[in-house]
C-alpha cells in the first residue's frame, strides 16, 4: 500500500460528459502529480501541484483541469470527454514537508476511465 | 529534452531464467535513475534507484547499474519467478524542473512455470 488513495477505481461515461477524479496523497506529501496511461501513449505526465499551487504542466489538454486543495488532496477534472480519453489515470505524490525532492514518486492504484 | 528508451516487450521467460531489460536515456543535466514495477491491477511502485554514476541499485534480487558512459541503466535478475510477471518502467528525473520523472514506455515481463 503506497498510501496514495484514488477514487473512483472505475468510471464509465459517455462522450461529451464531464468527470472528476480524486486523489489523496500520502500523509505529509506536498506534491501531487497526475499521469495518464494508455496503450498507445504509455505513461504521460499531465500536471503537478505543490502545496496548493500549480508547479508544472505536461501534455494536459485544455479540456482537462486540476487543482490541489488546502488539505492537499487533488482533483482532476475531465470535460467534453472523447473516446480517446479512455485510459488509466494515476495520481502520485512525493516530497514530505521539508524533505529534498529526489524524484521518487508514490503512485495510487489508478482510476480507469472508459468513455463510450 | 529528457527521454527514456526501453526495449519493447513482451519479454517471455521460463522460471529461473536470467532477465535483462535494456534502458537507455538522454538527459539535460545529471539525472537520477529509477526502475518502477507495475503488477497487474496495481499502481507503479519503486523497485530500485541510483543517483550517481557507477551506483548500483538493488532490491528483491533485481539490480541495475548507472552507466554514465553508455547512458544506460539496464535491469537484471539472475533467476526470475512467476511472481515477477509485471510491467517494468525505467525513469529518470533531473534536479530542477520540479523533478518531474520521465518514464519509458514500459516492458511487459511474462514468466512461465
Coordinates of N, CA and C in Angstrom, one line a residue:
Chain A
X1 N 0.9 -1.2 0.0 CA 0.0 0.0 0.0 C 0.9 1.2 0.0
X2 N 0.7 2.1 -1.0 CA 1.6 3.2 -1.2 C 1.2 4.4 -0.3
X3 N -0.1 4.4 0.2 CA -0.6 5.5 1.0 C -1.3 6.5 0.1
X4 N -1.3 6.4 -1.2 CA -2.0 7.3 -2.1 C -3.3 6.6 -2.4
X5 N -4.4 7.4 -2.2 CA -5.7 6.9 -2.5 C -6.4 7.6 -3.6
X6 N -6.9 6.8 -4.6 CA -7.6 7.4 -5.7 C -9.0 6.9 -5.8
X7 N -10.0 7.8 -6.1 CA -11.4 7.4 -6.3 C -11.9 8.1 -7.5
X8 N -12.8 7.5 -8.3 CA -13.2 6.1 -8.2 C -12.2 5.2 -8.8
X9 N -12.3 3.9 -8.6 CA -11.4 3.0 -9.3 C -11.8 2.8 -10.7
X10 N -13.1 2.8 -11.0 CA -13.6 2.6 -12.3 C -14.7 3.6 -12.6
X11 N -14.7 4.0 -13.9 CA -15.7 5.0 -14.2 C -16.1 4.8 -15.7
X12 N -17.4 4.7 -16.0 CA -17.8 4.5 -17.4 C -18.8 5.7 -17.6
X13 N -18.5 6.4 -18.7 CA -19.4 7.5 -19.0 C -19.5 7.7 -20.6
X14 N -20.2 8.7 -21.0 CA -20.4 8.8 -22.4 C -19.7 10.0 -23.0
X15 N -19.5 10.0 -24.3 CA -18.8 11.2 -24.9 C -19.5 12.5 -24.6
X16 N -18.8 13.5 -24.4 CA -19.3 14.8 -24.1 C -19.5 15.1 -22.6
X17 N -19.4 14.1 -21.8 CA -19.7 14.3 -20.4 C -18.4 14.8 -19.7
X18 N -18.6 15.1 -18.4 CA -17.5 15.6 -17.5 C -17.4 14.7 -16.3
X19 N -16.2 14.4 -15.9 CA -15.9 13.6 -14.7 C -14.9 14.2 -13.8
X20 N -14.9 13.9 -12.6 CA -13.9 14.3 -11.6 C -13.2 13.1 -11.0
X21 N -11.9 13.1 -11.0 CA -11.1 12.1 -10.3 C -10.5 12.7 -9.1
X22 N -10.4 11.9 -8.1 CA -10.0 12.4 -6.8 C -8.7 11.7 -6.3
X23 N -7.8 12.4 -5.6 CA -6.6 11.8 -5.2 C -6.3 12.3 -3.8
X24 N -6.0 11.4 -2.8 CA -5.5 11.8 -1.5 C -4.0 11.4 -1.5
X25 N -3.1 12.3 -1.3 CA -1.7 11.9 -1.3 C -1.3 11.2 0.0
X26 N -0.1 10.7 0.1 CA 0.5 10.1 1.3 C 0.5 11.2 2.4
X27 N 0.3 10.8 3.6 CA 0.3 11.8 4.7 C 1.6 12.6 4.7
X28 N 1.4 13.9 4.6 CA 2.6 14.8 4.7 C 3.2 15.1 3.4
X29 N 2.9 14.4 2.3 CA 3.4 14.7 1.0 C 2.8 16.0 0.4
X30 N 3.7 16.9 -0.1 CA 3.2 18.2 -0.5 C 2.9 18.2 -2.1
X31 N 3.6 17.3 -2.8 CA 3.4 17.3 -4.3 C 2.5 16.3 -4.7
X32 N 1.6 16.6 -5.7 CA 0.8 15.7 -6.3 C 1.0 15.8 -7.8
X33 N 1.1 14.6 -8.5 CA 1.3 14.5 -9.9 C 0.1 13.7 -10.5
X34 N -0.3 14.1 -11.7 CA -1.3 13.3 -12.4 C -0.6 12.8 -13.7
X35 N -0.8 11.5 -14.0 CA -0.3 10.9 -15.2 C -1.5 10.2 -15.9
X36 N -1.4 10.1 -17.2 CA -2.4 9.3 -18.0 C -1.6 8.1 -18.6
X37 N -2.2 6.9 -18.4 CA -1.6 5.7 -19.0 C -2.5 5.1 -20.0
X38 N -2.0 5.1 -21.3 CA -2.8 4.4 -22.3 C -1.9 3.5 -23.1
X39 N -2.5 2.6 -23.8 CA -1.7 1.6 -24.5 C -0.8 2.2 -25.6
X40 N -1.3 3.2 -26.3 CA -0.6 3.7 -27.4 C 0.4 4.9 -27.0
X41 N 0.1 5.5 -25.9 CA 1.0 6.7 -25.5 C 1.9 6.4 -24.3
X42 N 1.7 5.2 -23.6 CA 2.5 5.0 -22.5 C 2.0 5.8 -21.3
X43 N 3.0 6.2 -20.4 CA 2.7 7.0 -19.2 C 3.0 8.4 -19.5
X44 N 2.0 9.2 -19.6 CA 2.2 10.6 -19.9 C 1.9 11.6 -18.7
X45 N 2.9 12.4 -18.4 CA 2.7 13.4 -17.4 C 1.7 14.5 -17.8
X46 N 0.8 14.7 -16.9 CA -0.2 15.8 -17.1 C 0.1 17.0 -16.4
X47 N 0.2 17.0 -15.1 CA 0.3 18.2 -14.3 C 0.8 17.9 -12.9
X48 N 1.4 18.9 -12.3 CA 1.9 18.7 -10.9 C 1.5 19.9 -10.1
X49 N 1.1 19.6 -8.9 CA 0.8 20.7 -7.9 C 1.7 20.5 -6.7
X50 N 2.1 21.6 -6.1 CA 3.0 21.6 -4.9 C 2.3 22.5 -3.9
X51 N 1.9 22.0 -2.8 CA 1.3 22.7 -1.7 C 0.2 23.7 -2.1
X52 N -0.6 23.3 -3.0 CA -1.7 24.0 -3.5 C -1.5 24.9 -4.7
X53 N -0.3 24.9 -5.2 CA 0.0 25.7 -6.4 C 0.4 24.8 -7.5
X54 N 0.0 25.2 -8.7 CA 0.5 24.5 -9.9 C 1.9 24.7 -10.1
X55 N 2.7 23.6 -10.3 CA 4.1 23.7 -10.4 C 4.6 23.4 -11.8
X56 N 4.0 22.5 -12.4 CA 4.5 22.1 -13.8 C 3.3 21.5 -14.6
X57 N 3.4 21.8 -15.9 CA 2.4 21.2 -16.8 C 3.0 20.4 -17.9
X58 N 2.4 19.3 -18.2 CA 2.9 18.4 -19.2 C 1.9 18.4 -20.4
X59 N 1.6 17.2 -20.8 CA 0.7 17.1 -22.0 C -0.8 17.1 -21.6
X60 N -1.2 18.1 -20.9 CA -2.6 18.2 -20.5 C -3.4 19.0 -21.5
X61 N -4.5 18.4 -21.9 CA -5.4 19.0 -22.8 C -6.1 20.2 -22.1
X62 N -6.6 21.1 -23.0 CA -7.3 22.3 -22.4 C -8.6 21.9 -21.8
X63 N -9.2 20.7 -22.2 CA -10.4 20.2 -21.7 C -10.2 19.6 -20.3
X64 N -9.0 19.5 -19.9 CA -8.7 18.9 -18.6 C -8.2 20.0 -17.6
X65 N -8.5 19.9 -16.4 CA -8.0 20.9 -15.4 C -7.8 20.1 -14.1
X66 N -7.0 20.7 -13.2 CA -6.8 20.1 -11.9 C -6.7 21.2 -10.9
X67 N -6.8 20.8 -9.6 CA -6.5 21.7 -8.5 C -6.1 20.9 -7.3
X68 N -5.4 21.5 -6.4 CA -5.0 20.9 -5.1 C -5.5 21.8 -4.0
X69 N -6.2 21.2 -3.1 CA -6.9 21.9 -2.0 C -6.0 22.1 -0.8
X70 N -6.5 23.0 0.1 CA -5.7 23.2 1.3 C -5.3 22.0 2.1
X71 N -6.2 20.9 2.1 CA -5.8 19.7 2.8 C -4.9 18.8 2.0
X72 N -4.5 19.3 0.8 CA -3.5 18.7 -0.1 C -4.1 17.6 -1.0
X73 N -5.4 17.3 -0.8 CA -6.0 16.4 -1.8 C -6.1 17.1 -3.2
X74 N -6.2 16.3 -4.2 CA -6.3 16.9 -5.6 C -7.4 16.3 -6.4
X75 N -7.9 17.1 -7.3 CA -8.9 16.6 -8.2 C -8.5 16.9 -9.6
X76 N -8.8 16.0 -10.5 CA -8.5 16.1 -11.9 C -9.9 16.1 -12.6
X77 N -10.2 17.2 -13.3 CA -11.5 17.3 -14.0 C -11.3 17.2 -15.5
X78 N -12.1 16.3 -16.0 CA -12.0 16.0 -17.5 C -13.4 16.3 -18.1
X79 N -13.4 17.2 -19.1 CA -14.7 17.6 -19.6 C -14.7 17.3 -21.1
X80 N -15.9 17.5 -21.7 CA -16.2 17.2 -23.1 C -15.5 15.9 -23.5
X81 N -15.7 14.9 -22.8 CA -14.9 13.7 -23.0 C -15.1 13.1 -24.4
X82 N -14.0 12.5 -24.9 CA -13.9 11.9 -26.2 C -13.5 10.4 -26.0
X83 N -13.8 9.6 -27.0 CA -13.4 8.2 -26.9 C -11.9 8.0 -26.5
X84 N -11.1 8.9 -27.1 CA -9.7 8.8 -26.9 C -9.2 9.1 -25.5
X85 N -10.1 9.6 -24.7 CA -9.7 9.9 -23.3 C -9.8 8.7 -22.4
X86 N -10.3 7.6 -22.9 CA -10.3 6.4 -22.2 C -8.9 5.9 -21.9
X87 N -8.6 5.8 -20.6 CA -7.3 5.5 -20.1 C -7.3 5.2 -18.6
X88 N -6.1 4.9 -18.1 CA -5.9 4.8 -16.7 C -5.2 6.1 -16.2
X89 N -5.8 6.7 -15.2 CA -5.3 8.0 -14.7 C -4.7 7.7 -13.4
X90 N -3.4 8.0 -13.2 CA -2.7 7.8 -12.0 C -2.4 9.1 -11.3
X91 N -2.5 9.1 -10.0 CA -2.1 10.2 -9.1 C -0.8 9.6 -8.4
X92 N 0.1 10.5 -8.2 CA 1.3 10.1 -7.4 C 1.6 11.3 -6.5
X93 N 2.3 11.0 -5.4 CA 2.7 12.1 -4.5 C 4.2 11.9 -4.1
X94 N 4.8 13.0 -3.6 CA 6.2 13.0 -3.2 C 6.4 14.2 -2.3
X95 N 7.6 14.2 -1.8 CA 8.1 15.4 -1.1 C 7.4 15.6 0.2
X96 N 7.7 14.9 1.3 CA 7.2 15.3 2.6 C 7.7 16.7 2.9
X97 N 6.9 17.4 3.7 CA 7.3 18.7 4.0 C 8.7 18.8 4.6
X98 N 9.5 19.7 4.0 CA 10.9 19.9 4.5 C 11.9 18.9 3.9
X99 N 11.5 17.9 3.1 CA 12.4 17.0 2.6 C 12.9 17.4 1.2
X100 N 14.0 16.9 0.8 CA 14.5 17.2 -0.6 C 13.8 16.3 -1.6
X101 N 13.4 16.9 -2.7 CA 12.8 16.1 -3.7 C 13.8 15.3 -4.5
X102 N 13.7 14.0 -4.4 CA 14.6 13.1 -5.1 C 14.1 12.6 -6.4
X103 N 12.8 12.9 -6.7 CA 12.2 12.4 -8.0 C 11.5 11.1 -7.8
X104 N 11.5 10.5 -6.6 CA 10.8 9.3 -6.3 C 9.4 9.6 -6.1
X105 N 8.5 8.8 -6.8 CA 7.1 9.0 -6.7 C 6.4 7.8 -6.0
X106 N 5.3 8.1 -5.4 CA 4.4 7.0 -4.8 C 3.1 7.1 -5.5
X107 N 2.7 6.0 -6.1 CA 1.5 6.0 -7.0 C 0.3 5.4 -6.3
X108 N -0.8 5.9 -6.7 CA -2.1 5.3 -6.3 C -2.4 4.2 -7.3
X109 N -3.5 3.5 -7.1 CA -3.8 2.3 -7.9 C -4.5 2.7 -9.2
X110 N -4.8 4.0 -9.4 CA -5.3 4.5 -10.6 C -6.9 4.5 -10.7
X111 N -7.4 5.4 -11.6 CA -8.8 5.4 -11.9 C -8.9 5.1 -13.4
X112 N -9.6 4.0 -13.7 CA -9.8 3.6 -15.1 C -11.1 4.2 -15.6
X113 N -10.9 5.1 -16.6 CA -12.0 5.8 -17.3 C -12.3 5.1 -18.6
X114 N -13.5 4.8 -18.8 CA -14.0 4.3 -20.1 C -15.0 5.2 -20.6
X115 N -14.8 5.8 -21.8 CA -15.7 6.7 -22.5 C -16.4 5.9 -23.6
X116 N -17.7 5.8 -23.6 CA -18.4 5.1 -24.6 C -19.1 6.0 -25.6
Chain B
X1 N 15.8 17.7 -24.6 CA 14.9 17.3 -23.5 C 15.3 16.0 -23.0
X2 N 14.6 15.5 -22.0 CA 14.8 14.2 -21.4 C 14.0 13.1 -22.0
X3 N 14.6 12.0 -22.2 CA 13.8 10.8 -22.7 C 14.4 9.5 -22.2
X4 N 13.6 8.5 -22.2 CA 14.0 7.2 -21.8 C 13.5 6.2 -22.8
X5 N 14.4 5.3 -23.2 CA 14.1 4.3 -24.2 C 14.3 2.9 -23.6
X6 N 13.2 2.1 -23.7 CA 13.3 0.8 -23.2 C 13.0 -0.2 -24.3
X7 N 13.6 -1.4 -24.1 CA 13.3 -2.5 -25.1 C 11.8 -2.8 -25.1
X8 N 11.3 -3.1 -26.2 CA 9.9 -3.4 -26.3 C 9.6 -4.8 -25.9
X9 N 8.4 -5.0 -25.3 CA 8.1 -6.3 -24.9 C 7.0 -6.9 -25.8
X10 N 6.4 -8.0 -25.3 CA 6.7 -8.6 -24.0 C 7.9 -9.5 -24.0
X11 N 8.5 -9.6 -22.9 CA 9.6 -10.5 -22.7 C 9.1 -11.7 -22.0
X12 N 9.2 -12.8 -22.6 CA 8.7 -14.1 -22.1 C 9.8 -15.0 -21.7
X13 N 9.8 -15.4 -20.5 CA 10.9 -16.3 -19.9 C 10.3 -17.5 -19.2
X14 N 11.1 -18.5 -19.0 CA 10.7 -19.6 -18.1 C 11.3 -19.3 -16.7
X15 N 10.6 -19.8 -15.7 CA 11.1 -19.6 -14.4 C 12.5 -20.0 -14.2
X16 N 13.3 -19.2 -13.4 CA 14.7 -19.4 -13.1 C 15.6 -18.9 -14.3
X17 N 15.0 -18.4 -15.3 CA 15.9 -17.8 -16.4 C 16.5 -16.5 -16.0
X18 N 17.5 -16.1 -16.7 CA 18.1 -14.8 -16.4 C 17.4 -13.7 -17.2
X19 N 17.2 -12.5 -16.5 CA 16.5 -11.4 -17.1 C 17.4 -10.2 -17.3
X20 N 17.3 -9.6 -18.5 CA 17.8 -8.3 -18.8 C 16.8 -7.5 -19.5
X21 N 16.5 -6.3 -19.0 CA 15.6 -5.3 -19.7 C 16.5 -4.1 -19.9
X22 N 16.7 -3.8 -21.2 CA 17.6 -2.6 -21.5 C 16.9 -1.3 -21.4
X23 N 17.6 -0.3 -20.9 CA 17.1 1.0 -20.8 C 18.3 2.0 -21.1
X24 N 18.0 2.9 -22.0 CA 19.0 4.0 -22.2 C 18.3 5.3 -22.1
X25 N 19.0 6.4 -21.9 CA 18.4 7.7 -21.6 C 19.2 8.8 -22.2
X26 N 18.5 9.9 -22.4 CA 19.1 11.2 -22.7 C 18.6 12.2 -21.7
X27 N 19.5 13.0 -21.2 CA 19.0 14.0 -20.2 C 19.8 15.3 -20.3
X28 N 19.2 16.4 -20.0 CA 19.8 17.7 -19.9 C 20.1 17.8 -18.4
X29 N 21.4 17.7 -18.0 CA 21.7 17.7 -16.6 C 22.1 16.3 -16.1
X30 N 22.2 16.2 -14.8 CA 22.7 14.9 -14.2 C 21.5 14.2 -13.6
X31 N 21.0 13.2 -14.2 CA 19.8 12.6 -13.7 C 20.0 11.6 -12.6
X32 N 18.9 11.4 -11.8 CA 18.7 10.2 -11.0 C 17.9 9.2 -11.8
X33 N 18.2 7.9 -11.7 CA 17.6 6.9 -12.5 C 16.8 5.9 -11.6
X34 N 15.7 5.4 -12.2 CA 14.8 4.6 -11.4 C 14.3 3.4 -12.3
X35 N 13.9 2.3 -11.6 CA 13.1 1.3 -12.1 C 11.9 1.2 -11.3
X36 N 10.7 1.3 -11.9 CA 9.4 1.1 -11.3 C 8.8 -0.2 -11.8
X37 N 8.0 -0.9 -11.0 CA 7.3 -2.1 -11.4 C 5.8 -1.9 -11.2
X38 N 5.0 -2.4 -12.2 CA 3.6 -2.3 -12.1 C 3.0 -3.7 -12.2
X39 N 2.5 -4.2 -11.1 CA 1.9 -5.6 -11.1 C 0.4 -5.4 -11.6
X40 N -0.1 -6.5 -12.1 CA -1.5 -6.4 -12.7 C -2.5 -5.8 -11.7
X41 N -3.2 -4.8 -12.2 CA -4.3 -4.1 -11.4 C -3.8 -3.2 -10.3
X42 N -2.5 -2.9 -10.3 CA -1.9 -2.0 -9.3 C -1.3 -0.8 -9.9
X43 N -0.9 0.2 -9.1 CA -0.1 1.3 -9.5 C 1.3 1.0 -9.6
X44 N 2.1 1.9 -10.1 CA 3.6 1.7 -10.1 C 4.2 1.8 -8.7
X45 N 5.2 1.1 -8.5 CA 5.9 1.2 -7.3 C 7.4 1.1 -7.5
X46 N 8.2 1.9 -6.8 CA 9.6 1.9 -7.0 C 10.2 0.6 -6.7
X47 N 11.1 0.1 -7.6 CA 11.8 -1.1 -7.4 C 13.2 -0.9 -7.0
X48 N 13.9 0.1 -7.6 CA 15.2 0.4 -7.2 C 15.6 1.8 -7.9
X49 N 16.7 2.3 -7.4 CA 17.1 3.6 -7.9 C 18.6 3.8 -7.8
X50 N 19.2 4.7 -8.5 CA 20.6 5.1 -8.4 C 20.7 6.6 -8.7
X51 N 21.5 7.3 -7.9 CA 21.6 8.7 -8.0 C 22.8 9.3 -8.6
X52 N 23.9 8.4 -8.8 CA 25.1 8.9 -9.4 C 25.8 7.8 -10.2
X53 N 26.7 8.2 -11.0 CA 27.4 7.3 -11.9 C 28.1 6.2 -11.1
X54 N 27.9 4.9 -11.7 CA 28.5 3.7 -11.1 C 27.8 3.2 -9.9
X55 N 26.8 3.9 -9.4 CA 25.9 3.4 -8.4 C 25.2 2.1 -8.8
X56 N 25.0 1.2 -8.0 CA 24.2 0.0 -8.3 C 23.0 0.0 -7.4
X57 N 21.8 0.1 -8.0 CA 20.6 -0.1 -7.2 C 20.2 -1.5 -7.2
X58 N 19.6 -2.0 -6.0 CA 19.2 -3.4 -5.9 C 18.1 -3.5 -5.0
X59 N 17.2 -4.5 -5.3 CA 16.0 -4.8 -4.5 C 15.4 -6.1 -5.0
X60 N 15.0 -7.0 -4.1 CA 14.3 -8.2 -4.4 C 15.0 -9.0 -5.5
X61 N 16.3 -9.0 -5.5 CA 17.1 -9.8 -6.5 C 17.3 -9.1 -7.8
X62 N 16.7 -7.9 -8.0 CA 16.9 -7.1 -9.2 C 18.1 -6.2 -9.0
X63 N 18.8 -5.9 -10.0 CA 19.9 -5.0 -9.9 C 20.0 -4.1 -11.2
X64 N 20.5 -2.9 -11.1 CA 20.7 -2.0 -12.2 C 21.9 -1.1 -11.9
X65 N 22.8 -0.9 -12.8 CA 24.0 -0.1 -12.6 C 23.9 1.2 -13.4
X66 N 24.1 2.3 -12.9 CA 24.1 3.6 -13.5 C 25.4 3.8 -14.3
X67 N 25.3 3.7 -15.7 CA 26.4 3.8 -16.6 C 26.4 5.1 -17.3
X68 N 27.1 6.0 -16.9 CA 27.1 7.4 -17.5 C 27.7 7.3 -18.9
X69 N 28.8 6.5 -19.0 CA 29.5 6.5 -20.3 C 28.6 5.9 -21.4
X70 N 27.7 5.0 -21.1 CA 26.8 4.5 -22.1 C 25.4 5.0 -22.0
X71 N 25.2 5.9 -21.1 CA 23.8 6.4 -20.7 C 22.8 5.3 -20.6
X72 N 23.1 4.3 -19.8 CA 22.3 3.2 -19.7 C 22.0 2.8 -18.2
X73 N 20.9 2.0 -18.0 CA 20.5 1.6 -16.7 C 19.7 0.3 -16.8
X74 N 20.4 -0.7 -17.3 CA 19.8 -2.0 -17.6 C 19.4 -2.7 -16.3
X75 N 18.2 -3.3 -16.4 CA 17.7 -4.1 -15.2 C 18.0 -5.6 -15.4
X76 N 18.5 -6.2 -14.4 CA 18.9 -7.6 -14.4 C 18.4 -8.4 -13.2
X77 N 18.1 -9.6 -13.4 CA 17.8 -10.5 -12.3 C 18.3 -11.9 -12.7
X78 N 19.0 -12.6 -11.8 CA 19.6 -13.8 -12.1 C 18.7 -15.0 -12.3
X79 N 17.6 -15.0 -11.6 CA 16.6 -16.1 -11.7 C 15.2 -15.6 -11.4
X80 N 14.5 -15.5 -12.5 CA 13.1 -14.9 -12.3 C 12.1 -15.9 -11.8
X81 N 11.1 -15.4 -11.2 CA 10.0 -16.2 -10.7 C 8.7 -15.8 -11.4
X82 N 7.7 -16.7 -11.3 CA 6.4 -16.4 -11.9 C 5.8 -15.1 -11.3
X83 N 6.1 -14.9 -10.0 CA 5.6 -13.7 -9.4 C 6.3 -12.4 -9.8
X84 N 7.3 -12.5 -10.6 CA 7.9 -11.3 -11.2 C 7.2 -10.8 -12.4
X85 N 6.2 -11.5 -12.9 CA 5.5 -11.1 -14.1 C 4.8 -9.8 -13.8
X86 N 5.1 -8.8 -14.6 CA 4.7 -7.4 -14.4 C 5.2 -6.5 -15.5
X87 N 4.8 -5.3 -15.4 CA 5.4 -4.3 -16.4 C 6.4 -3.5 -15.7
X88 N 7.6 -3.3 -16.3 CA 8.7 -2.6 -15.7 C 9.0 -1.3 -16.5
X89 N 9.1 -0.2 -15.7 CA 9.3 1.1 -16.3 C 10.6 1.7 -15.8
X90 N 11.4 2.1 -16.8 CA 12.6 2.8 -16.5 C 12.3 4.3 -16.5
X91 N 12.9 5.1 -15.6 CA 12.6 6.5 -15.5 C 13.8 7.3 -15.0
X92 N 13.7 8.6 -15.3 CA 14.8 9.5 -14.8 C 14.2 10.8 -14.3
X93 N 14.9 11.4 -13.4 CA 14.5 12.8 -13.0 C 15.8 13.6 -12.9
X94 N 15.6 14.9 -13.2 CA 16.8 15.8 -13.2 C 16.5 16.9 -12.2
X95 N 17.5 17.2 -11.4 CA 17.4 18.3 -10.4 C 16.9 19.5 -11.1
X96 N 16.0 20.2 -10.5 CA 15.4 21.4 -11.1 C 14.2 20.9 -12.0
X97 N 13.4 21.8 -12.5 CA 12.3 21.4 -13.3 C 11.3 20.6 -12.5
X98 N 11.2 20.9 -11.2 CA 10.3 20.2 -10.3 C 10.5 18.7 -10.2
X99 N 11.6 18.2 -10.7 CA 12.0 16.8 -10.6 C 10.9 15.9 -11.2
X100 N 10.2 16.4 -12.3 CA 9.2 15.6 -12.9 C 9.8 14.4 -13.6
X101 N 9.5 13.2 -13.1 CA 10.1 12.0 -13.7 C 9.6 11.8 -15.1
X102 N 10.5 11.4 -16.0 CA 10.2 11.0 -17.3 C 10.3 9.5 -17.4
X103 N 9.2 8.8 -17.9 CA 9.2 7.4 -17.9 C 9.4 6.8 -19.3
X104 N 9.9 5.6 -19.4 CA 9.9 4.9 -20.6 C 8.5 4.3 -20.9
X105 N 8.4 3.6 -22.0 CA 7.1 3.1 -22.4 C 6.7 1.8 -21.6
X106 N 7.6 1.3 -20.9 CA 7.3 0.1 -20.1 C 7.6 -1.2 -20.9
X107 N 8.1 -2.2 -20.2 CA 8.4 -3.5 -20.8 C 7.6 -4.6 -20.0
X108 N 6.8 -5.3 -20.7 CA 6.0 -6.4 -20.0 C 6.8 -7.6 -19.9
X109 N 6.9 -8.2 -18.7 CA 7.6 -9.4 -18.5 C 6.6 -10.5 -18.1
X110 N 6.7 -11.6 -18.8 CA 5.8 -12.8 -18.6 C 6.7 -13.9 -18.2
X111 N 6.5 -14.5 -17.0 CA 7.3 -15.7 -16.6 C 6.5 -16.9 -16.5
X112 N 6.8 -17.9 -17.2 CA 6.1 -19.2 -17.2 C 6.7 -20.2 -16.3
X113 N 5.9 -21.0 -15.6 CA 6.4 -22.0 -14.7 C 7.2 -23.0 -15.5

